[in-house]
Amino acid sequence: SQQGEEDPQALSIQEGENATMNCSYKTSINNLQWYRQNSGRGLVHLILIRSNEREKHSGRLRVTLDTSKKSSSLLITASRAADTASYFCATDPSGNKFYFGSGTKLNVKP
Amino acid sequence: GAVVSQHPSWVICKSGTSVKIECRSLDFQATTMFWYRQFPKQSLMLMATSNEGSKATYEQGVEKDKFLINHASLTLSTLTVTSAHPEDSSFYICSARDLGIFNEKLFFGSGTQLSVL
């Protein structure tokens, strides 16, 4: 990818379990964002964390950021079948362009 | 929330023809729009940044003459795939940045699946 890697590439869990996906990026950032993509559709913004923040919560989502390691993680708690989608992290190194990671495909089995 | 409309959703064309994809911001103004390309099971690759009233900025390796971008107004950007060939078949997605209070995040169109025969 243009920006970095995410792992795992694919994750399959049971409904009710937690899902954790990780993102690594290459350059310094202003903020890091996570997006969700349902199959064959556009992306939807989930959460934004700024470079001076270490952790952020939004509903069942928890995002952490470690700028020293250039990495971030997204935790979805108590997953639901409707959470099945691909998840991407995105950064804007220059403040004007957004680059996306390779994505994690999450499958939540009912 | 901000809405971005992208048309068409899918298009099939013959090799050698040109295809135009439209991206509109419906309820906000977007001085900057982004065009991405996505291959099956892969990430989004930024192709170009579309700036209203000026030339687009293309990423390294993207052919300017192949992928023509026009951003004539604050609500409309178009991507024209010229003389399309089968290797241009892909999923193209546009996104826009809201100038208002949500200016740090992107709003995406629903994408266009292009199939070149």
Coordinates of N, CA and C in Angstrom, one line a residue:
Chain A
S1 N 0.8 -1.2 0.0 CA 0.0 0.0 0.0 C 0.9 1.2 0.0
Q2 N 0.3 2.4 -0.2 CA 1.0 3.6 -0.3 C 1.5 4.1 1.1
Q3 N 0.8 3.6 2.1 CA 1.0 4.2 3.5 C 1.6 3.2 4.4
G4 N 1.1 2.0 4.5 CA 1.6 1.1 5.4 C 0.8 -0.2 5.4
E5 N 1.0 -1.0 6.4 CA 0.4 -2.3 6.5 C -0.6 -2.4 7.6
E6 N -1.5 -3.3 7.5 CA -2.4 -3.6 8.6 C -2.4 -5.1 8.8
D7 N -2.6 -5.4 10.0 CA -2.7 -6.9 10.3 C -3.7 -7.1 11.4
P8 N -4.3 -8.2 11.4 CA -4.2 -9.2 10.3 C -4.8 -8.8 9.0
Q9 N -4.6 -9.5 7.9 CA -5.2 -9.2 6.7 C -6.7 -9.6 6.8
A10 N -6.9 -10.7 7.5 CA -8.3 -11.2 7.6 C -8.5 -11.7 9.1
L11 N -9.7 -11.5 9.6 CA -10.0 -11.9 11.0 C -11.4 -12.4 11.0
S12 N -11.6 -13.6 11.6 CA -12.9 -14.2 11.7 C -13.2 -14.6 13.1
I13 N -14.2 -14.0 13.7 CA -14.6 -14.2 15.1 C -16.0 -14.5 15.3
Q14 N -16.4 -14.9 16.4 CA -17.8 -15.1 16.8 C -18.4 -13.8 17.3
E15 N -19.7 -13.7 17.1 CA -20.4 -12.6 17.6 C -20.2 -12.5 19.1
G16 N -20.0 -11.3 19.6 CA -19.8 -11.1 21.0 C -18.4 -11.0 21.4
E17 N -17.5 -11.6 20.6 CA -16.0 -11.5 20.9 C -15.5 -10.1 20.5
N18 N -14.3 -9.8 21.0 CA -13.7 -8.5 20.6 C -12.8 -8.7 19.3
A19 N -12.7 -7.7 18.6 CA -11.8 -7.8 17.4 C -10.8 -6.7 17.5
T20 N -9.5 -7.1 17.3 CA -8.4 -6.1 17.3 C -7.7 -6.1 16.0
M21 N -7.5 -5.0 15.4 CA -6.7 -4.9 14.2 C -5.7 -3.8 14.3
N22 N -4.5 -4.0 13.7 CA -3.4 -3.1 13.9 C -3.0 -2.4 12.5
C23 N -2.4 -1.2 12.7 CA -2.0 -0.5 11.5 C -0.7 0.1 11.8
S24 N 0.2 0.0 10.8 CA 1.5 0.7 10.9 C 1.6 1.6 9.7
Y25 N 2.3 2.8 10.0 CA 2.4 3.8 8.9 C 3.8 4.2 8.8
K26 N 4.1 5.0 7.7 CA 5.5 5.2 7.4 C 6.1 6.6 7.8
T27 N 5.2 7.6 7.8 CA 5.7 8.9 8.0 C 5.1 9.6 9.2
S28 N 5.6 10.8 9.6 CA 5.0 11.5 10.7 C 3.6 11.9 10.3
I29 N 2.7 12.1 11.2 CA 1.3 12.4 10.9 C 0.7 13.5 11.7
N30 N -0.4 14.1 11.2 CA -1.1 15.0 12.0 C -2.2 14.3 12.8
N31 N -2.8 13.3 12.2 CA -3.8 12.5 12.9 C -3.9 11.2 12.1
L32 N -4.6 10.2 12.7 CA -4.8 8.9 12.1 C -6.3 8.7 12.2
Q33 N -6.8 8.1 11.1 CA -8.3 7.9 11.1 C -8.5 6.4 10.7
W34 N -9.6 5.9 11.2 CA -10.1 4.6 10.8 C -11.4 4.7 10.0
Y35 N -11.5 3.9 8.9 CA -12.6 3.9 8.1 C -13.1 2.4 7.9
R36 N -14.4 2.3 7.6 CA -15.0 1.0 7.4 C -15.5 1.0 5.9
Q37 N -15.4 -0.2 5.3 CA -15.9 -0.4 3.9 C -16.7 -1.7 3.9
N38 N -18.0 -1.5 3.6 CA -18.8 -2.7 3.3 C -18.5 -3.1 1.8
S39 N -18.6 -4.4 1.5 CA -18.2 -4.9 0.2 C -18.7 -4.1 -0.9
G40 N -17.9 -3.7 -1.8 CA -18.3 -3.0 -3.0 C -18.9 -1.6 -2.8
R41 N -18.6 -1.0 -1.7 CA -19.2 0.3 -1.4 C -18.1 1.3 -1.0
G42 N -18.5 2.5 -0.8 CA -17.5 3.6 -0.4 C -17.2 3.4 1.1
L43 N -16.3 4.2 1.6 CA -15.9 4.1 3.0 C -16.6 5.1 3.9
V44 N -16.7 4.7 5.1 CA -17.4 5.5 6.1 C -16.4 5.8 7.2
H45 N -16.3 7.0 7.6 CA -15.4 7.4 8.7 C -15.9 6.9 10.1
L46 N -15.0 6.3 10.8 CA -15.3 5.8 12.1 C -14.8 6.7 13.3
I47 N -13.5 7.0 13.3 CA -12.9 7.7 14.4 C -11.6 8.3 14.0
L48 N -11.3 9.4 14.6 CA -10.1 10.1 14.3 C -9.3 10.3 15.6
I49 N -8.0 10.0 15.6 CA -7.1 10.3 16.8 C -6.0 11.2 16.4
R50 N -5.7 12.2 17.1 CA -4.7 13.1 16.8 C -3.3 12.6 17.3
S51 N -2.3 13.2 16.7 CA -0.9 12.8 17.0 C -0.6 13.0 18.4
N52 N -1.2 13.9 19.1 CA -0.9 14.1 20.5 C -1.8 13.3 21.5
E53 N -2.6 12.5 21.0 CA -3.5 11.6 21.8 C -3.0 10.2 21.8
R54 N -3.3 9.5 22.8 CA -2.8 8.1 22.9 C -3.9 7.1 22.8
E55 N -5.1 7.5 23.2 CA -6.3 6.6 23.2 C -7.5 7.4 23.0
K56 N -8.5 6.8 22.3 CA -9.8 7.5 22.1 C -10.9 6.4 22.0
H57 N -12.0 6.8 22.5 CA -13.2 5.9 22.5 C -14.3 6.5 21.8
S58 N -15.1 5.6 21.1 CA -16.3 6.0 20.5 C -17.3 4.8 20.5
G59 N -18.2 4.8 21.4 CA -19.1 3.7 21.5 C -18.4 2.4 21.7
R60 N -18.5 1.4 20.8 CA -17.8 0.1 21.0 C -16.4 0.1 20.4
L61 N -16.0 1.3 19.9 CA -14.6 1.4 19.3 C -13.6 2.0 20.3
R62 N -12.5 1.4 20.3 CA -11.4 2.0 21.0 C -10.1 2.0 20.1
V63 N -9.5 3.2 20.0 CA -8.4 3.4 19.2 C -7.2 3.8 20.0
T64 N -6.0 3.2 19.7 CA -4.8 3.6 20.4 C -3.8 4.1 19.3
L65 N -2.9 4.9 19.7 CA -1.9 5.5 18.8 C -0.6 5.5 19.5
D66 N 0.5 5.0 18.9 CA 1.8 5.0 19.4 C 2.7 5.6 18.3
T67 N 2.9 6.9 18.4 CA 3.7 7.6 17.4 C 5.2 7.2 17.4
S68 N 5.7 6.8 18.5 CA 7.1 6.3 18.5 C 7.3 5.1 17.7
K69 N 6.2 4.2 17.7 CA 6.3 3.0 16.9 C 5.6 3.1 15.5
K70 N 5.0 4.3 15.3 CA 4.2 4.5 14.1 C 3.2 3.4 13.9
S71 N 2.4 3.3 14.9 CA 1.4 2.2 14.9 C 0.1 2.6 15.6
S72 N -1.0 2.0 15.2 CA -2.3 2.3 15.8 C -3.0 1.0 15.9
S73 N -4.0 0.9 16.8 CA -4.8 -0.3 16.8 C -6.3 0.1 17.0
L74 N -7.1 -0.7 16.4 CA -8.6 -0.5 16.5 C -9.2 -1.7 17.2
L75 N -9.9 -1.5 18.3 CA -10.6 -2.5 19.0 C -12.1 -2.3 18.9
I76 N -12.7 -3.4 18.4 CA -14.2 -3.4 18.4 C -14.7 -4.3 19.5
T77 N -15.4 -3.9 20.5 CA -15.8 -4.7 21.5 C -17.2 -5.3 21.3
A78 N -17.4 -6.5 21.8 CA -18.8 -7.1 21.7 C -19.3 -7.1 20.3
S79 N -18.5 -7.6 19.4 CA -18.8 -7.5 17.9 C -20.1 -8.1 17.6
R80 N -20.7 -7.6 16.5 CA -21.9 -8.0 16.0 C -21.8 -8.5 14.5
A81 N -22.7 -9.3 14.0 CA -22.6 -9.7 12.6 C -22.6 -8.5 11.7
A82 N -23.2 -7.4 12.1 CA -23.3 -6.2 11.2 C -21.9 -5.5 11.2
D83 N -21.0 -5.9 12.0 CA -19.6 -5.3 12.0 C -18.8 -5.9 10.9
T84 N -19.3 -6.9 10.2 CA -18.6 -7.6 9.1 C -18.3 -6.6 8.0
A85 N -17.0 -6.3 7.7 CA -16.6 -5.3 6.8 C -15.1 -5.3 6.7
S86 N -14.6 -4.5 5.8 CA -13.1 -4.2 5.8 C -12.9 -2.9 6.5
Y87 N -11.8 -2.9 7.3 CA -11.4 -1.7 8.1 C -10.0 -1.2 7.6
F88 N -10.0 0.1 7.4 CA -8.7 0.7 6.9 C -8.3 1.8 7.8
C89 N -7.0 2.0 8.0 CA -6.5 3.2 8.7 C -6.0 4.1 7.6
A90 N -6.1 5.4 7.9 CA -5.7 6.4 6.9 C -4.9 7.5 7.6
T91 N -3.9 8.0 7.0 CA -3.1 9.1 7.5 C -2.9 10.2 6.5
D92 N -2.7 11.4 6.9 CA -2.5 12.6 6.0 C -1.1 13.2 6.4
P93 N 0.0 12.6 5.9 CA 1.3 13.1 6.3 C 1.6 14.6 5.9
S94 N 1.0 15.0 4.8 CA 1.3 16.4 4.4 C 0.2 17.4 4.8
G95 N -0.9 16.8 5.4 CA -2.0 17.7 5.8 C -3.0 17.9 4.7
N96 N -2.7 17.3 3.5 CA -3.6 17.6 2.4 C -4.0 16.3 1.6
K97 N -3.4 15.2 1.9 CA -3.6 14.0 1.2 C -3.9 12.9 2.2
F98 N -4.7 11.9 1.8 CA -5.0 10.8 2.7 C -4.5 9.5 2.0
Y99 N -3.7 8.8 2.7 CA -3.2 7.5 2.3 C -3.8 6.4 3.2
F100 N -4.1 5.3 2.6 CA -4.8 4.2 3.3 C -3.9 3.0 3.5
G101 N -4.1 2.3 4.6 CA -3.4 1.1 4.8 C -4.0 -0.1 4.0
S102 N -3.4 -1.2 4.2 CA -3.8 -2.4 3.3 C -5.2 -3.0 3.8
G103 N -5.6 -2.7 4.9 CA -6.9 -3.1 5.4 C -7.0 -4.5 6.1
T104 N -8.0 -4.6 6.9 CA -8.3 -5.9 7.6 C -9.7 -6.2 7.3
K105 N -9.9 -7.5 6.8 CA -11.2 -7.9 6.4 C -11.8 -8.7 7.7
L106 N -12.8 -8.2 8.3 CA -13.4 -8.7 9.5 C -14.6 -9.5 9.1
N107 N -14.7 -10.7 9.6 CA -15.9 -11.5 9.4 C -16.4 -11.9 10.8
V108 N -17.6 -11.4 11.2 CA -18.2 -11.8 12.5 C -19.3 -12.8 12.3
K109 N -19.1 -14.0 12.8 CA -20.1 -15.0 12.6 C -21.2 -15.0 13.6
P110 N -22.4 -15.1 13.2 CA -23.6 -15.0 14.1 C -23.6 -16.3 15.0
Chain B
G1 N -25.3 14.5 7.9 CA -23.9 14.4 7.6 C -23.7 14.7 6.1
A2 N -22.4 14.9 5.8 CA -22.1 15.3 4.4 C -22.3 14.1 3.5
V3 N -22.8 14.4 2.3 CA -23.1 13.3 1.4 C -22.3 13.5 0.1
V4 N -21.7 12.5 -0.4 CA -21.0 12.5 -1.7 C -21.7 11.5 -2.6
S5 N -22.1 12.0 -3.8 CA -22.8 11.2 -4.8 C -21.8 10.9 -5.9
Q6 N -21.7 9.6 -6.3 CA -20.8 9.2 -7.4 C -21.6 8.4 -8.4
H7 N -21.4 8.8 -9.7 CA -22.2 8.2 -10.8 C -21.2 8.0 -12.0
P8 N -21.4 6.9 -12.7 CA -22.3 5.8 -12.4 C -21.8 4.8 -11.4
S9 N -22.7 3.9 -10.9 CA -22.2 2.9 -9.9 C -21.4 1.8 -10.6
W10 N -21.8 1.6 -11.9 CA -21.0 0.6 -12.6 C -21.1 0.9 -14.1
V11 N -20.1 0.6 -14.8 CA -20.1 0.8 -16.3 C -19.3 -0.2 -17.0
I12 N -19.8 -0.7 -18.1 CA -19.1 -1.6 -18.9 C -18.9 -0.9 -20.3
C13 N -17.6 -1.0 -20.7 CA -17.4 -0.3 -22.0 C -16.4 -1.1 -22.9
K14 N -16.4 -0.8 -24.1 CA -15.5 -1.5 -25.0 C -14.1 -0.8 -25.0
S15 N -13.1 -1.6 -25.2 CA -11.7 -1.2 -25.2 C -11.5 0.0 -26.2
G16 N -10.9 1.0 -25.8 CA -10.7 2.2 -26.7 C -11.6 3.3 -26.5
T17 N -12.7 3.1 -25.7 CA -13.6 4.2 -25.5 C -13.2 4.9 -24.2
S18 N -13.9 6.1 -24.0 CA -13.6 6.9 -22.8 C -14.8 6.8 -21.9
V19 N -14.5 6.9 -20.6 CA -15.6 6.8 -19.6 C -15.4 7.9 -18.6
K20 N -16.5 8.6 -18.3 CA -16.5 9.7 -17.4 C -17.2 9.3 -16.1
I21 N -16.6 9.6 -15.0 CA -17.2 9.3 -13.7 C -17.4 10.7 -12.9
E22 N -18.6 10.9 -12.4 CA -18.8 12.1 -11.7 C -18.9 11.9 -10.2
C23 N -18.4 12.9 -9.5 CA -18.4 12.9 -8.0 C -18.9 14.3 -7.6
R24 N -20.0 14.3 -6.8 CA -20.6 15.5 -6.4 C -20.8 15.5 -4.9
S25 N -20.5 16.7 -4.3 CA -20.8 16.9 -2.9 C -22.1 17.5 -2.8
L26 N -23.1 16.9 -2.2 CA -24.5 17.3 -2.3 C -24.8 18.4 -1.3
D27 N -24.3 18.4 -0.1 CA -24.7 19.4 0.9 C -23.5 20.1 1.5
F28 N -22.4 20.2 0.9 CA -21.3 20.9 1.4 C -20.4 21.3 0.2
Q29 N -19.5 22.2 0.4 CA -18.6 22.6 -0.6 C -17.2 22.0 -0.4
A30 N -16.6 21.5 -1.5 CA -15.4 20.8 -1.4 C -14.3 21.4 -2.3
T31 N -13.4 22.1 -1.8 CA -12.3 22.6 -2.7 C -11.4 21.5 -3.1
T32 N -11.4 20.5 -2.3 CA -10.5 19.3 -2.6 C -11.2 18.0 -2.6
M33 N -11.1 17.3 -3.7 CA -11.6 15.9 -3.8 C -10.5 15.0 -4.2
F34 N -10.6 13.8 -3.8 CA -9.6 12.8 -4.0 C -10.2 11.6 -4.8
W35 N -9.4 11.1 -5.7 CA -9.8 9.9 -6.5 C -8.9 8.8 -6.1
Y36 N -9.5 7.6 -5.8 CA -8.8 6.4 -5.4 C -9.2 5.3 -6.4
R37 N -8.3 4.4 -6.5 CA -8.5 3.2 -7.3 C -8.3 2.0 -6.3
Q38 N -9.2 1.0 -6.5 CA -9.1 -0.2 -5.6 C -9.2 -1.4 -6.4
F39 N -8.2 -2.3 -6.3 CA -8.2 -3.6 -6.9 C -8.9 -4.6 -5.9
P40 N -9.4 -5.7 -6.5 CA -10.1 -6.7 -5.6 C -9.2 -7.1 -4.4
K41 N -9.8 -7.0 -3.3 CA -9.2 -7.4 -2.0 C -7.9 -6.6 -1.7
Q42 N -7.8 -5.4 -2.2 CA -6.7 -4.6 -1.9 C -7.1 -3.3 -1.4
S43 N -6.1 -2.5 -1.0 CA -6.3 -1.2 -0.4 C -6.7 -0.2 -1.5
L44 N -7.0 1.0 -1.0 CA -7.2 2.1 -1.9 C -5.9 2.8 -2.3
M45 N -5.7 3.0 -3.5 CA -4.5 3.7 -4.0 C -4.9 5.1 -4.4
L46 N -4.3 6.1 -3.8 CA -4.6 7.4 -4.2 C -4.1 7.7 -5.6
M47 N -4.9 8.2 -6.5 CA -4.5 8.4 -7.8 C -4.2 9.9 -8.0
A48 N -5.1 10.8 -7.5 CA -4.9 12.2 -7.7 C -5.7 13.0 -6.7
T49 N -5.2 14.2 -6.5 CA -6.0 15.2 -5.7 C -6.5 16.2 -6.6
S50 N -7.8 16.4 -6.5 CA -8.5 17.3 -7.4 C -8.8 18.6 -6.7
N51 N -8.3 19.7 -7.2 CA -8.4 21.0 -6.6 C -9.3 21.9 -7.5
E52 N -10.3 22.5 -6.9 CA -11.3 23.4 -7.6 C -10.6 24.5 -8.2
G53 N -10.8 24.7 -9.5 CA -10.2 25.8 -10.2 C -8.8 25.7 -10.6
S54 N -8.2 24.6 -10.3 CA -6.8 24.4 -10.7 C -6.5 23.0 -11.2
K55 N -5.3 22.8 -11.6 CA -4.9 21.4 -12.1 C -4.9 20.4 -11.0
A56 N -5.2 19.2 -11.3 CA -5.1 18.1 -10.4 C -3.7 17.8 -10.1
T57 N -3.4 17.3 -8.9 CA -2.1 16.8 -8.5 C -2.1 15.3 -8.6
Y58 N -1.3 14.7 -9.4 CA -1.3 13.2 -9.6 C -0.2 12.6 -8.8
E59 N -0.5 11.4 -8.3 CA 0.5 10.6 -7.6 C 1.5 10.0 -8.6
Q60 N 2.6 9.7 -8.1 CA 3.7 9.1 -8.9 C 3.2 7.8 -9.5
G61 N 3.4 7.7 -10.8 CA 3.0 6.5 -11.5 C 1.7 6.5 -12.2
V62 N 0.9 7.6 -11.9 CA -0.5 7.7 -12.5 C -0.4 8.6 -13.7
E63 N -0.9 8.1 -14.8 CA -0.8 8.8 -16.1 C -1.8 9.9 -16.2
K64 N -1.3 11.1 -16.3 CA -2.2 12.3 -16.3 C -3.1 12.3 -17.6
D65 N -2.5 11.8 -18.7 CA -3.3 11.8 -19.9 C -4.3 10.7 -20.0
K66 N -4.1 9.7 -19.2 CA -5.0 8.5 -19.2 C -6.2 8.8 -18.3
F67 N -5.9 9.5 -17.2 CA -6.9 9.7 -16.2 C -7.1 11.3 -16.0
L68 N -8.0 11.8 -16.8 CA -8.2 13.3 -16.8 C -9.2 13.7 -15.7
I69 N -8.7 14.6 -14.9 CA -9.6 15.1 -13.8 C -9.9 16.6 -14.0
N70 N -11.2 16.9 -13.8 CA -11.6 18.2 -13.8 C -12.5 18.6 -12.6
H71 N -12.2 19.7 -12.0 CA -12.9 20.1 -10.8 C -13.3 21.5 -11.0
A72 N -14.4 21.6 -11.8 CA -14.9 22.9 -12.3 C -15.6 23.7 -11.3
S73 N -16.2 23.1 -10.2 CA -16.9 23.8 -9.3 C -16.7 23.3 -7.9
L74 N -17.2 23.9 -6.9 CA -17.0 23.5 -5.5 C -17.7 22.2 -5.1
T75 N -18.6 21.7 -6.0 CA -19.4 20.6 -5.7 C -19.2 19.4 -6.7
L76 N -18.4 19.6 -7.7 CA -18.3 18.6 -8.8 C -16.9 18.4 -9.2
S77 N -16.5 17.1 -9.2 CA -15.2 16.7 -9.8 C -15.5 15.5 -10.7
T78 N -14.8 15.4 -11.9 CA -15.0 14.3 -12.8 C -13.7 13.7 -13.1
L79 N -13.7 12.4 -13.3 CA -12.6 11.6 -13.7 C -12.9 10.9 -15.0
T80 N -12.2 11.2 -16.0 CA -12.4 10.5 -17.3 C -11.2 9.6 -17.6
V81 N -11.6 8.3 -17.8 CA -10.6 7.3 -18.2 C -10.6 7.3 -19.7
T82 N -9.5 7.8 -20.3 CA -9.5 7.9 -21.7 C -8.9 6.7 -22.4
S83 N -9.5 6.3 -23.6 CA -9.0 5.2 -24.3 C -8.8 4.0 -23.3
A84 N -9.9 3.6 -22.7 CA -9.8 2.6 -21.7 C -9.4 1.2 -22.2
H85 N -8.7 0.5 -21.4 CA -8.2 -0.9 -21.8 C -8.6 -1.8 -20.7
P86 N -8.6 -3.1 -20.9 CA -9.0 -4.0 -19.8 C -8.2 -3.8 -18.5
E87 N -6.9 -3.4 -18.6 CA -6.2 -3.2 -17.4 C -6.6 -2.0 -16.6
D88 N -7.5 -1.2 -17.2 CA -8.1 -0.1 -16.4 C -9.3 -0.5 -15.6
S89 N -9.7 -1.8 -15.8 CA -10.9 -2.3 -15.1 C -10.5 -2.2 -13.6
S90 N -11.4 -1.6 -12.8 CA -11.1 -1.5 -11.4 C -12.3 -0.8 -10.7
F91 N -12.2 -0.7 -9.4 CA -13.2 0.0 -8.6 C -12.7 1.4 -8.3
Y92 N -13.3 2.5 -8.8 CA -12.9 3.8 -8.6 C -13.8 4.5 -7.6
I93 N -13.1 5.2 -6.6 CA -13.9 5.8 -5.5 C -13.4 7.3 -5.4
C94 N -14.4 8.2 -5.3 CA -14.0 9.5 -5.0 C -14.3 9.9 -3.6
S95 N -13.7 10.9 -3.1 CA -14.0 11.4 -1.7 C -13.8 12.9 -1.7
A96 N -14.4 13.5 -0.7 CA -14.3 14.9 -0.6 C -14.1 15.3 0.8
R97 N -13.5 16.5 1.0 CA -13.2 17.0 2.3 C -14.1 18.2 2.6
D98 N -14.8 18.1 3.7 CA -15.7 19.2 4.0 C -14.9 20.4 4.5
L99 N -15.2 21.6 4.0 CA -14.5 22.8 4.5 C -14.9 23.2 5.9
G100 N -16.0 22.7 6.3 CA -16.6 23.1 7.6 C -16.0 22.4 8.8
I101 N -16.8 22.1 9.8 CA -16.3 21.6 11.0 C -15.8 20.2 10.9
F102 N -16.2 19.5 9.8 CA -15.7 18.1 9.7 C -14.5 18.1 8.7
N103 N -13.7 19.1 8.6 CA -12.8 19.2 7.5 C -11.6 18.3 7.7
E104 N -11.5 17.5 8.7 CA -10.3 16.6 8.9 C -10.7 15.2 8.4
K105 N -11.9 15.0 8.0 CA -12.2 13.6 7.6 C -12.8 13.7 6.2
L106 N -12.8 12.5 5.6 CA -13.2 12.3 4.2 C -14.6 11.7 4.1
F107 N -15.4 12.2 3.2 CA -16.6 11.6 2.9 C -16.6 11.0 1.5
F108 N -17.0 9.7 1.4 CA -16.8 9.0 0.2 C -18.1 8.8 -0.6
G109 N -17.9 8.7 -2.0 CA -18.9 8.3 -2.8 C -19.0 6.8 -2.7
S110 N -20.0 6.2 -3.4 CA -20.3 4.8 -3.3 C -19.4 4.0 -4.2
G111 N -18.7 4.6 -5.1 CA -17.8 3.9 -6.0 C -18.3 3.6 -7.3
T112 N -17.4 3.4 -8.3 CA -17.8 3.0 -9.6 C -17.0 1.8 -10.1
Q113 N -17.7 0.7 -10.4 CA -17.0 -0.4 -10.9 C -16.9 -0.3 -12.4
L114 N -15.7 -0.2 -12.9 CA -15.5 -0.1 -14.3 C -15.0 -1.5 -14.9
S115 N -15.6 -1.9 -15.9 CA -15.2 -3.2 -16.6 C -15.0 -2.8 -18.1
V116 N -13.8 -3.0 -18.5 CA -13.4 -2.7 -19.9 C -13.3 -4.1 -20.7
L117 N -14.1 -4.2 -21.7 CA -14.1 -5.5 -22.4 C -13.0 -5.5 -23.6

